[in-house]
Coordinates of C-alpha atoms in Angstrom, one line a residue:
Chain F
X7 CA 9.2 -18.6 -5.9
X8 CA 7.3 -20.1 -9.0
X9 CA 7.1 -16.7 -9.9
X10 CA 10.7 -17.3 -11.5
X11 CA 9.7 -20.1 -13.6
X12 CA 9.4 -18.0 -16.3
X13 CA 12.4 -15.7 -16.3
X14 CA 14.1 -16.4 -19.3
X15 CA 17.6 -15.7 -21.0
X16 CA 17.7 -12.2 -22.3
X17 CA 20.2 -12.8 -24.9
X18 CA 20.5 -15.7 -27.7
X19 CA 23.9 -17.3 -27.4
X20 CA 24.9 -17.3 -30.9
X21 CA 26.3 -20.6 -32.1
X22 CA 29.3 -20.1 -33.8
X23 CA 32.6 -22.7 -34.6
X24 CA 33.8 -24.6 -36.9
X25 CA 32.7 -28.0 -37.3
X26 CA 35.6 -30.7 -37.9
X27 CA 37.0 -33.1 -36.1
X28 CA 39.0 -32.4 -33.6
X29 CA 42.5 -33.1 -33.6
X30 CA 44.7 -32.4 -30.6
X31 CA 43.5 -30.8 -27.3
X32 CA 40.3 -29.2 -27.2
X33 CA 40.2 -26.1 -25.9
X34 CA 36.8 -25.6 -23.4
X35 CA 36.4 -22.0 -24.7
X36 CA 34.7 -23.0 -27.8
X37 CA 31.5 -24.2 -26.2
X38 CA 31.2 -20.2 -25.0
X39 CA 31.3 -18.3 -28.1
X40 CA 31.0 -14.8 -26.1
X41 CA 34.5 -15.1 -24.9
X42 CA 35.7 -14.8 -28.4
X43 CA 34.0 -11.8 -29.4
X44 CA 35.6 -8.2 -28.5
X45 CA 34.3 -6.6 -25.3
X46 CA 32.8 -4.3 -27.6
X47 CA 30.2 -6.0 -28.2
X48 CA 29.5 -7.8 -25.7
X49 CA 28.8 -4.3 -23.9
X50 CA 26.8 -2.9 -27.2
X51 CA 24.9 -5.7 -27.2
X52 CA 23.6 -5.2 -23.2
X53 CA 23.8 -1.0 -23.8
X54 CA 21.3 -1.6 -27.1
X55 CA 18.8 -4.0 -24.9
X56 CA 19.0 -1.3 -22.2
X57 CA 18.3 1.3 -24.9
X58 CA 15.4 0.0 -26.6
X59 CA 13.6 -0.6 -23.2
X60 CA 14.0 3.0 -22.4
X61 CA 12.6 3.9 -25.9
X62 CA 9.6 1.7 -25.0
X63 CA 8.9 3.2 -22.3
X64 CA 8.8 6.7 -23.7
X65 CA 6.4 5.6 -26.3
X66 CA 4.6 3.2 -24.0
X67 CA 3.0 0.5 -26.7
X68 CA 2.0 -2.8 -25.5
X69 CA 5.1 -5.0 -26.2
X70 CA 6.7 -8.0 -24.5
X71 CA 9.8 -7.4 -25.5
X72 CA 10.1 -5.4 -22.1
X73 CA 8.8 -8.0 -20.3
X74 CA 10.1 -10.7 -21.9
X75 CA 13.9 -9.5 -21.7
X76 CA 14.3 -8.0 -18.3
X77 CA 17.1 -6.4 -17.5
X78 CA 18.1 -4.1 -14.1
X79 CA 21.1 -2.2 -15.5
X80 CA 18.7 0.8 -16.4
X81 CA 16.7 1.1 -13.2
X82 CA 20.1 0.8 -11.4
X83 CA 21.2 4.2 -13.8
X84 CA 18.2 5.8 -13.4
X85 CA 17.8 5.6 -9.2
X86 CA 21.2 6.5 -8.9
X87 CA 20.6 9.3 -11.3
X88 CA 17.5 10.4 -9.4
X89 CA 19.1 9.8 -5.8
X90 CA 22.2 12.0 -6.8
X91 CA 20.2 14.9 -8.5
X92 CA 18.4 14.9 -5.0
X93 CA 21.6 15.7 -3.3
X94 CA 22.8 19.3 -3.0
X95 CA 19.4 20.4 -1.4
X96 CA 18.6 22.6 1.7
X97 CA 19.7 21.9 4.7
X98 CA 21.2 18.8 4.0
X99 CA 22.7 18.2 7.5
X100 CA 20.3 19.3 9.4
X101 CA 17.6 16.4 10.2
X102 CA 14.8 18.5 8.6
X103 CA 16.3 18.2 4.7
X104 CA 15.6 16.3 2.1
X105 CA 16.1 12.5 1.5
X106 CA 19.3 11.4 1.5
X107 CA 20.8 9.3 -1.3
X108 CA 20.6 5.8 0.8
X109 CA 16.6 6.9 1.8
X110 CA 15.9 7.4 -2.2
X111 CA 17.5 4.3 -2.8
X112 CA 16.2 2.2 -0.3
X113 CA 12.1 4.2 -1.1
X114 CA 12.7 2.9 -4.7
X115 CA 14.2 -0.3 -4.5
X116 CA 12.0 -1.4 -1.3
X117 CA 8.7 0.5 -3.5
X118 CA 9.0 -1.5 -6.5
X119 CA 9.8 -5.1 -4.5
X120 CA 6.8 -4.6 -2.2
X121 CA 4.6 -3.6 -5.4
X122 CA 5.8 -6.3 -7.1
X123 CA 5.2 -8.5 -4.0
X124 CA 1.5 -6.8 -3.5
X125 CA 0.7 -7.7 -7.3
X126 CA 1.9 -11.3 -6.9
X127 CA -0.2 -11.6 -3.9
X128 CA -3.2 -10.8 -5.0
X129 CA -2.6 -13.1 -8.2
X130 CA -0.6 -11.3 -10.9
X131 CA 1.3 -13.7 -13.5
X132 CA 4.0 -11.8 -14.1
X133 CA 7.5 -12.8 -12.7
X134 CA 9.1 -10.9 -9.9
X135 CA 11.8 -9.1 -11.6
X136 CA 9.8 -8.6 -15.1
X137 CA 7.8 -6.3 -12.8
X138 CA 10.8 -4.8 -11.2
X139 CA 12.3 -4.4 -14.5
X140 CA 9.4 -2.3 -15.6
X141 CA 8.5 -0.2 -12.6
X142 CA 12.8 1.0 -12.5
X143 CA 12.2 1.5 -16.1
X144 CA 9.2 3.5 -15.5
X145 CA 11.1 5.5 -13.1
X146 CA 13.1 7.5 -16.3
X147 CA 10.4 10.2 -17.5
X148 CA 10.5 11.5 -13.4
X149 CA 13.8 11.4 -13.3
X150 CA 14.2 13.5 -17.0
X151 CA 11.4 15.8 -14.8
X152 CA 14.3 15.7 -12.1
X153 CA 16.7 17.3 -14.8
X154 CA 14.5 20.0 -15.8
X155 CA 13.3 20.9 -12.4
X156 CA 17.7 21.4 -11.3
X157 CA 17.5 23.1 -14.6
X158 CA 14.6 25.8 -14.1
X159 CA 15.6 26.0 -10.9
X160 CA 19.3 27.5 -12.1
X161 CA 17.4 30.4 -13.7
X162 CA 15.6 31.0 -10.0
X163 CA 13.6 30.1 -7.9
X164 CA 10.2 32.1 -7.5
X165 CA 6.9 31.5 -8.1
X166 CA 7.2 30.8 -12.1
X167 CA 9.4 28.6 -11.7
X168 CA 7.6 26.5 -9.3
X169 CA 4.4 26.7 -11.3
X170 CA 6.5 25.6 -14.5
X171 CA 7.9 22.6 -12.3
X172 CA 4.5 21.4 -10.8
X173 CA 3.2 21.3 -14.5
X174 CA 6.1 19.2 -15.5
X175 CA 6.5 17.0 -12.5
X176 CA 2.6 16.6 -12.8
X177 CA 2.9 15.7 -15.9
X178 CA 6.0 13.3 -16.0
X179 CA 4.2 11.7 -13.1
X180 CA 1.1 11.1 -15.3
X181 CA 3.0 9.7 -17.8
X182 CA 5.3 6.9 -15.5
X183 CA 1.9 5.5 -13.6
X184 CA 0.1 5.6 -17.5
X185 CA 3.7 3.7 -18.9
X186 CA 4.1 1.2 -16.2
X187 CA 0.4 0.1 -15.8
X188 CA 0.2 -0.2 -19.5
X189 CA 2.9 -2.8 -19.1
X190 CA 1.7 -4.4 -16.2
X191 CA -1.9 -3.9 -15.7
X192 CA -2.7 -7.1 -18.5
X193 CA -1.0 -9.5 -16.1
X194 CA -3.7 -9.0 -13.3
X195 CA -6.9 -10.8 -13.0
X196 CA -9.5 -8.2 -14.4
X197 CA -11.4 -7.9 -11.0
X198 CA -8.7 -6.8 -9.2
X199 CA -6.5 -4.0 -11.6
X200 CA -7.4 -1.1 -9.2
X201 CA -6.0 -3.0 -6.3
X202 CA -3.2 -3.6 -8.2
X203 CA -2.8 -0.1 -10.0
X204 CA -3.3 2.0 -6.6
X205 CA 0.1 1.3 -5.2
X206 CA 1.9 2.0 -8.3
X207 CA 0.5 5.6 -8.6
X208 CA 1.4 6.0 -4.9
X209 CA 4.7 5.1 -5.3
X210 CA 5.1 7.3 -8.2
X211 CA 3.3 10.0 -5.8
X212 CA 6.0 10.0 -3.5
X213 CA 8.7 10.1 -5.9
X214 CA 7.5 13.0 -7.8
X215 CA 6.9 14.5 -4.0
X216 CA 10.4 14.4 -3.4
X217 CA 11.0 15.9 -6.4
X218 CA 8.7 18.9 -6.2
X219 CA 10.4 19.9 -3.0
X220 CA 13.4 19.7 -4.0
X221 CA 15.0 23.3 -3.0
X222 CA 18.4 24.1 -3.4
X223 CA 20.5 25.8 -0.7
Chain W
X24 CA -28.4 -31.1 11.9
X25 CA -25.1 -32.4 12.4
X26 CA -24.7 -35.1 9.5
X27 CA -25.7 -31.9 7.5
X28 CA -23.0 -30.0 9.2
X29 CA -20.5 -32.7 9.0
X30 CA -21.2 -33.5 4.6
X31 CA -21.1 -29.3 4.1
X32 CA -17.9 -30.0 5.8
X33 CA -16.5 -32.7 3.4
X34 CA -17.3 -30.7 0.6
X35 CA -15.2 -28.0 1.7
X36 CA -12.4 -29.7 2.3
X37 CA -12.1 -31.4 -1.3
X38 CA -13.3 -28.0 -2.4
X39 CA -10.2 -26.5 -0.4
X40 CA -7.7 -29.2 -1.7
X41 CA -8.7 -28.5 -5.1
X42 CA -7.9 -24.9 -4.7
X43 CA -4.8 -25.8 -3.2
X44 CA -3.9 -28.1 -6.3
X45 CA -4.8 -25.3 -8.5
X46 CA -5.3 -22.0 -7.1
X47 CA -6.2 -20.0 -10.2
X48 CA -9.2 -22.0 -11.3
X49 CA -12.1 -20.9 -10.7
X50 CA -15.1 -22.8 -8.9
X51 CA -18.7 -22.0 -9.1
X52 CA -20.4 -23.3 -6.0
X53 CA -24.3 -23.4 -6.2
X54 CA -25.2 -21.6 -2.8
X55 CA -27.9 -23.2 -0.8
X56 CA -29.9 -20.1 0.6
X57 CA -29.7 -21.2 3.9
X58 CA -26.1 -22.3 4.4
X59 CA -22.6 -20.0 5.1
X60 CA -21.6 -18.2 2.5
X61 CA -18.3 -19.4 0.7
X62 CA -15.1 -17.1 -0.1
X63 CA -14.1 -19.0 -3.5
X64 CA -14.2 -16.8 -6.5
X65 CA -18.0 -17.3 -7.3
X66 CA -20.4 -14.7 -8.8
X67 CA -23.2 -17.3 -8.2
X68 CA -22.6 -15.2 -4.3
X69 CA -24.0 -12.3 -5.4
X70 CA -27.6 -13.1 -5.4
X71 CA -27.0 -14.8 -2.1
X72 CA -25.6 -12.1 -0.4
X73 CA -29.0 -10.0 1.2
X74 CA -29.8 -12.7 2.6
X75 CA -26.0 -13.9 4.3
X76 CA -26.1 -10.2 5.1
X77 CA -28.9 -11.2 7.7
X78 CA -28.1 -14.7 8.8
X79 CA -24.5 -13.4 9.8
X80 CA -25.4 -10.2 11.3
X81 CA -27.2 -12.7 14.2
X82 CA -24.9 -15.8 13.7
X83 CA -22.4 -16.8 16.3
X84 CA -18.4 -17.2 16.1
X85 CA -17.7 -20.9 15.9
X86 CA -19.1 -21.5 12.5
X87 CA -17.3 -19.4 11.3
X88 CA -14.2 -19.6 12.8
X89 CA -13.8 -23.0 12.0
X90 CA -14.4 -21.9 8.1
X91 CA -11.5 -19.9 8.3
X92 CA -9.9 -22.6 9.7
X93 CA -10.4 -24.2 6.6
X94 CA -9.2 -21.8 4.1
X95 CA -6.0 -21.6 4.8
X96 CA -4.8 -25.1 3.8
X97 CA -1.3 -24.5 2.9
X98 CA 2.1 -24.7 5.3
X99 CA 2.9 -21.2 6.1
X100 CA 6.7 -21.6 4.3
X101 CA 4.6 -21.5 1.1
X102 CA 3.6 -18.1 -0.9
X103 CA -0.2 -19.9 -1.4
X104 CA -0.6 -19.2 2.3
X105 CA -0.1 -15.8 1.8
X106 CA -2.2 -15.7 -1.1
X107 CA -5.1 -16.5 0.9
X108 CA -4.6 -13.1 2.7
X109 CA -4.6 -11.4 -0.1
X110 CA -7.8 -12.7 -1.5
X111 CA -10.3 -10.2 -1.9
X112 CA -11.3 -8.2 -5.0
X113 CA -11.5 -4.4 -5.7
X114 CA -15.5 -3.9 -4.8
X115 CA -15.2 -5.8 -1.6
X116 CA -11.9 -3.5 -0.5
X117 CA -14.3 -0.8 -1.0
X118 CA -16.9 -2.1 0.2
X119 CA -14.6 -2.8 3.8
X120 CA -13.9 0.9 3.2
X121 CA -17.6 2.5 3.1
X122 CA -18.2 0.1 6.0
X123 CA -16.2 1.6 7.9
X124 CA -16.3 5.0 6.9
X125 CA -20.3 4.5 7.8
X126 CA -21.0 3.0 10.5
X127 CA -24.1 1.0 10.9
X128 CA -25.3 0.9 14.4
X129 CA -25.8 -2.6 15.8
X130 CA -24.1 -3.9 12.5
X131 CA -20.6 -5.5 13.5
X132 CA -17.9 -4.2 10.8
X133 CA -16.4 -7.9 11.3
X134 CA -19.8 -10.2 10.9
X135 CA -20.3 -7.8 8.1
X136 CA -18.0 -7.4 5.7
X137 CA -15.0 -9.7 6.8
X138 CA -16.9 -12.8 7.7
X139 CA -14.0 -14.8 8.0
X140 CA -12.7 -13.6 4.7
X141 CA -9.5 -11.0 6.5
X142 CA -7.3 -9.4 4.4
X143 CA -4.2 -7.9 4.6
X144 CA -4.1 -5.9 2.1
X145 CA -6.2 -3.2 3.0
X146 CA -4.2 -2.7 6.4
X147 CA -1.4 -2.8 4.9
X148 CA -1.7 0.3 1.7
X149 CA -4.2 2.2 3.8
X150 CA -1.5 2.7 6.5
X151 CA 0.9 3.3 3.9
X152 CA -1.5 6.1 2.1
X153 CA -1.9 7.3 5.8
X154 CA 1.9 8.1 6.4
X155 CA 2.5 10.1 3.2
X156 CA -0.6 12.0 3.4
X157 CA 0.3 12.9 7.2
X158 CA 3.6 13.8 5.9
X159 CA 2.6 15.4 2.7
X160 CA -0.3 17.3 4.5
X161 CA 2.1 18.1 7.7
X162 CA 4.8 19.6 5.1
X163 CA 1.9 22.0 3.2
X164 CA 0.2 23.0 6.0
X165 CA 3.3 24.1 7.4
X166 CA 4.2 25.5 4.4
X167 CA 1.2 28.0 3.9
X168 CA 1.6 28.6 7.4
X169 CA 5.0 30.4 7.6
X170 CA 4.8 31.8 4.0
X171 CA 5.7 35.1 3.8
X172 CA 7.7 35.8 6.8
X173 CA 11.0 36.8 5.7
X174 CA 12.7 34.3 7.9
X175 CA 11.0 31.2 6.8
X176 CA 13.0 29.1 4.3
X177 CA 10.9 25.7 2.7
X178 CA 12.0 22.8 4.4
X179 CA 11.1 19.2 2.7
X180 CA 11.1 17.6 6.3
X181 CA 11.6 14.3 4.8
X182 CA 12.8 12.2 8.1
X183 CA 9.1 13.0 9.4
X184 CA 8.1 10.4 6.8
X185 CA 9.8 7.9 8.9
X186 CA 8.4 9.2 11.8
X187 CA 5.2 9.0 10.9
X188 CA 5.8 5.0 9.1
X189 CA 7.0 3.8 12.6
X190 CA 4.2 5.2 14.2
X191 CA 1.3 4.1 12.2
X192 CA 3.1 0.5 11.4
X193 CA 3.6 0.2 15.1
X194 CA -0.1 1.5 15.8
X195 CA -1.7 -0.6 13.0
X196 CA -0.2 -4.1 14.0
X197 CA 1.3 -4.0 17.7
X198 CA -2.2 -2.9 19.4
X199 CA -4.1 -5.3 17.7
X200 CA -1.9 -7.8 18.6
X201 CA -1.7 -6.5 22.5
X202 CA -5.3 -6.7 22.3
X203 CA -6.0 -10.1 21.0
X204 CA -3.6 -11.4 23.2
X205 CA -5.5 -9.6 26.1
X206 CA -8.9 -11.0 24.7
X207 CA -7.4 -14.3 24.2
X208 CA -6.4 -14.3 28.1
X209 CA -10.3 -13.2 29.3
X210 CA -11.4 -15.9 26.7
X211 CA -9.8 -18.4 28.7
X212 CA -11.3 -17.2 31.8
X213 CA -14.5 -16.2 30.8
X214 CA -16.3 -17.6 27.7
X215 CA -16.9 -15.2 25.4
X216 CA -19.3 -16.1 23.0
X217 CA -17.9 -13.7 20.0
X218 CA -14.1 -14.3 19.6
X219 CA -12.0 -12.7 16.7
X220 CA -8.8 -13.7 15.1
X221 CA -5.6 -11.9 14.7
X222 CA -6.1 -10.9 11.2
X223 CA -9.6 -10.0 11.9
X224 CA -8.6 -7.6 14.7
X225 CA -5.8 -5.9 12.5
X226 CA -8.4 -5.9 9.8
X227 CA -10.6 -3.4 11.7
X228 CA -8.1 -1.3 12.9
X229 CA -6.4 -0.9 9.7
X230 CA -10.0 0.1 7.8
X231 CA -10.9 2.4 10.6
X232 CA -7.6 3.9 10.2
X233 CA -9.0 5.0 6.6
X234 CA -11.4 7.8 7.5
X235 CA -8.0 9.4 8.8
X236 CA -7.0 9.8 5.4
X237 CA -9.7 12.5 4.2
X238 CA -8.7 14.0 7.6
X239 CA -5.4 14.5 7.3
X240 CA -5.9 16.3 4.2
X241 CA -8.4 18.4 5.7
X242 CA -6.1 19.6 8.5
X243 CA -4.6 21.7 6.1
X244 CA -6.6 24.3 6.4
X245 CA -4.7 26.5 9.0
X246 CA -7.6 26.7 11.4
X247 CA -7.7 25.6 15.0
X248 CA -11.2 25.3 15.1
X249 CA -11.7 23.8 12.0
X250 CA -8.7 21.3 12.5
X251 CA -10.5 19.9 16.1
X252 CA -13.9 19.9 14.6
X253 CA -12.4 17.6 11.6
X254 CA -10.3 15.5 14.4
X255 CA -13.3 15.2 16.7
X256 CA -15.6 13.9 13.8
X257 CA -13.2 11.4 12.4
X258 CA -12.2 10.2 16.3
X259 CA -16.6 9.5 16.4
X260 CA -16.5 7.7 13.4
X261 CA -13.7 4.9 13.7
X262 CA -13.9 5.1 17.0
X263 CA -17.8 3.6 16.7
X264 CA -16.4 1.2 14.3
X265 CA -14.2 -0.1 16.9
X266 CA -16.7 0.0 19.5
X267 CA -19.4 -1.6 17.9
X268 CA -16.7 -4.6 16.9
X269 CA -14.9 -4.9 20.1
X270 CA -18.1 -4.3 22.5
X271 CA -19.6 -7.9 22.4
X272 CA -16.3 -9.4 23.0
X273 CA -16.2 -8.2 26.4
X274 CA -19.7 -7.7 27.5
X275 CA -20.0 -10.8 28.8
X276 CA -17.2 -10.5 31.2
X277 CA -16.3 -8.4 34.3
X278 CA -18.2 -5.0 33.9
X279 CA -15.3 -3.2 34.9
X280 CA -13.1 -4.5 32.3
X281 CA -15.1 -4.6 29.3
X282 CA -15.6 -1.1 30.3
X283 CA -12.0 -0.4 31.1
X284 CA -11.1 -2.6 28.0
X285 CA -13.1 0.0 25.2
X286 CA -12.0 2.6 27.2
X287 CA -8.2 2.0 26.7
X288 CA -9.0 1.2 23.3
X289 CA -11.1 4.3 22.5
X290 CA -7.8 6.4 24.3
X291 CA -5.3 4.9 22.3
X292 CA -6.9 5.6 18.9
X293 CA -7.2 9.2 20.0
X294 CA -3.8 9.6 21.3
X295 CA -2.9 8.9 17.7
X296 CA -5.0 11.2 16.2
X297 CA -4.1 14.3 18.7
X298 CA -0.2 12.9 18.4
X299 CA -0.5 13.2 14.9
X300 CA -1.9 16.7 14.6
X301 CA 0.7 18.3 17.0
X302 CA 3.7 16.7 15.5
X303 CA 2.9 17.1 11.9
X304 CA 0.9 20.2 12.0
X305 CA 2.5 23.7 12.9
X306 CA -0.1 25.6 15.1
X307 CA -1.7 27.8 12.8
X308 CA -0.7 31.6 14.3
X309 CA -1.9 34.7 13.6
X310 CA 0.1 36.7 11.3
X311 CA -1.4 40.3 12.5
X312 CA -0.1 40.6 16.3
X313 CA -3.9 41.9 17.5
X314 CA -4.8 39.8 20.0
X315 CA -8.5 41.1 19.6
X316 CA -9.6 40.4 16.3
X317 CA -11.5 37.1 16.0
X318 CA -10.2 34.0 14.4
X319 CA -12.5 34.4 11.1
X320 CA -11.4 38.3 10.1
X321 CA -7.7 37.1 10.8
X322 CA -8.2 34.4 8.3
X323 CA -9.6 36.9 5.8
X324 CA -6.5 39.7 6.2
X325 CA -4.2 36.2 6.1
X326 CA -5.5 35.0 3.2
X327 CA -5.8 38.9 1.2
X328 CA -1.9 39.2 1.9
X329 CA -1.1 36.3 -0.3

């Protein structure tokens, strides 16, 4: 894939030691200063990366810091979030229910790798999992729509409360395709953007689909 | 004639190595009015492209089959060779789509707007946009159906999205490929003068498949009439797309089976459609149990009780 050439290292090993000569064995755990530190921070370090993305993509800016550092560990949290929040809805063993957890997985993760592929195709320059990266990442204000819609739909389930959960599916919908194509729209060549921009807001379609009919038993 | 031929050919191969070398530069190729048109990214085409329009509309198949024969240079274990499939920009997508959405008469939809330039990926999202709007429409139109009666609890229906994937999928890319192994076999037989390609042939069945789209959403409206009207319309109009591409394939041969042959192909794109409709669409019923009151004032009392 030459798409890959240009995945870098998301985090700076810092070099750290002392510098004399050595005397006696030398250990091979010097040369990989993150086995020193306390697991602490090693896992601050990956939680705060994973952090900041998600407060890029609520305030969706222009920045290559997301695309530059890609990480999956939050689209991993978020689909799993989404594809259990799914769960629990009508008629779940009967064949005419909602998706089950593997089919949200597998509509995600098999969305966002043929997007990615689609864009690549038709001459994208972004890698393959910088554009994963940001299309799971994208995926959080649906699945913070998912949360509200369990939420209103605790308090009942009648017409308010679908209205109020069409206006803020609609809207967290709106604002994932807006986020990610902001991210990835300047990769594409210019004569080709709404080739490249349809599938995502399809993708997000469906998703936010599955949410809006998401009744509970 | 042919020295002509041969040198036009010469340049297209450097000019094809070079965009193997490098495929994101750009070449500008002066057009000679009277020669074929070429698929590098050029806007020096778009003066040109009238008069192509007319040459190519009357042009036969083995010029241009062995251009396309030329663009795809690379081995097929590298992703450049499926780059070539993939390149087309956004007005020429839609321009594929009004093509087929209206029909020219006499104009082929392949000599006109593919000329040996096939892409996949208008197959490809348009079938995809076709599921989910089946299913999506399937699931509403259901829904406004059985609202109100007391028994009906909202179902998502999810696993009809599958349903309807395998079926379009299997629609969109096994009956081209039946049929261009069919034409291939009367090729060999008779000699056809026109001839498509694979990709060619599962380029016109996955734009015709577009008009479905508007269609589908349509069929939401809980009317038996309407719905057939709709289906009956849409069946005309990608159905004389596929005609008009398919017909001068087989004219030349047997009568019987270039008959036979639009036939069959003509059947199978409205077994899909009526498939489609019966499986993803409830019938609309009447809600009032007065089997004399006409369709329209039963629509009117249906749509007062909500």
């Amino acid at each position: 894939f030459p798409g890959l050439a240009d995945v870098s290292i998301s985090q700076d090993i810092p070099v750290e030691g002392e510098i004399t000569v050595p005397v006696g064995s030398h250990s091979p755990d010097e040369d990989y200063s993150t086995l020193d530190e306390p697991v602490k921070d090693t896992i601050m370090r990956d939680l705060k990366a994973v952090g900041k993305k998600f407060v890029h993509v609520m305030y969706p800016r222009k920045s290559s810091a997301l695309l530059r550092d890609w990480d999956l560990w939050g689209p991993l949290v978020l689909c799993v979030s989404l594809a259990l929040m799914l769960q629990g809805g009508s008629a779940d063993s009967k064949d005419d229910g909602g998706p089950q957890f593997a089919e949200v997985f597998v509509i995600i993760w098999f969305g966002a790798v043929v997007i990615t592929l689609n864009s690549k195709l038709l001459g994208g320059t972004i890698s393959f999992f910088q554009s994963l990266c940001v299309l799971g990442y994208c995926v959080m204000p649906l699945t913070v729509g998912m949360l509200v819609c369990r939420l209103v739909l605790l308090a009942g389930a009648g017409t308010v409360s679908f209205i109020i959960r069409l206006i803020v599916v609609g809207a967290m919908f709106a604002w994932s395709t807006l986020a990610s194509t902001a991210f990835l729209a300047d990769s594409q060549p210019p004569n080709r953007k709404a080739l490249v921009v349809y599938p995502i807001f399809l993708f997000y379609f469906v998703i936010s689909w599955m949410i809006l009919t998401f009744t509970p038993q | 004639i042919t020295c002509l031929v041969m040198y036009l050919f010469a340049e297209f191969d450097d000019a094809a190595n070079l965009l193997a070398a490098n495929p994101d530069a750009t070449t500008i190729s002066i057009d000679e009015p009277v020669e074929i048109p070429k698929n590098q990214h050029s806007h020096l085409q778009e003066p040109g492209r009238e008069e192509d329009d007319e040459l190519l509309g009357t042009d036969d198949s083995d010029k241009t089959e062995l251009l396309a024969g030329q663009k795809k240079s690379a081995p097929f274990w590298t992703f450049e060779y499926y780059q070539t499939f993939f390149d087309v920009d956004t007005y020429q997508v839609l321009d594929r789509i009004k093509g087929s959405v209206f029909p020219v008469p006499g104009k082929n939809f392949v000599r006109l707007y593919i000329r040996s330039n096939p892409d996949l990926y208008g197959p490809f999202w348009i079938c995809a946009t076709l599921v989910f709007t089946i299913a999506v429409s399937g699931n509403l139109s259901n829904f406004f159906i059985h609202l109100g009666k007391p028994t009906y609890h909202y179902v998502p229906e999810f696993r009809k999205v599958s349903i309807a994937a395998t079926t379009i999928y299997a629609y969109a890319w096994l009956v081209p490929l039946a049929l261009w192994g069919f034409l291939m076999w009367r090729n060999s037989k008779v000699m056809n003068i026109v001839s498509y390609s694979f990709l060619e042939i599962v380029c016109v069945y996955g734009y015709s498949l577009f008009i479905y789209i508007p269609t589908a959403i349509l069929w939401i409206i809980p009317q038996k009439v309407v719905r057939w009207v709709l289906m009956v319309f849409s069946l005309c109009l990608s159905g004389s797309v596929l005609v008009m591409t398919f017909w001068p394939a087989v004219r030349d041969d047997n009568r019987r089976i270039a008959v036979a042959t639009v036939a069959s192909i003509l059947l199978l794109h409205a077994l899909l459609a009526v498939g489609c409709l019966a499986y993803f669409f409830d019938a609309p019923e009447l809600d009032i149990p007065a089997p004399i009151i006409p369709a329209h004032n039963a629509t009117t009392v249906i749509t007062k009780s909500h």
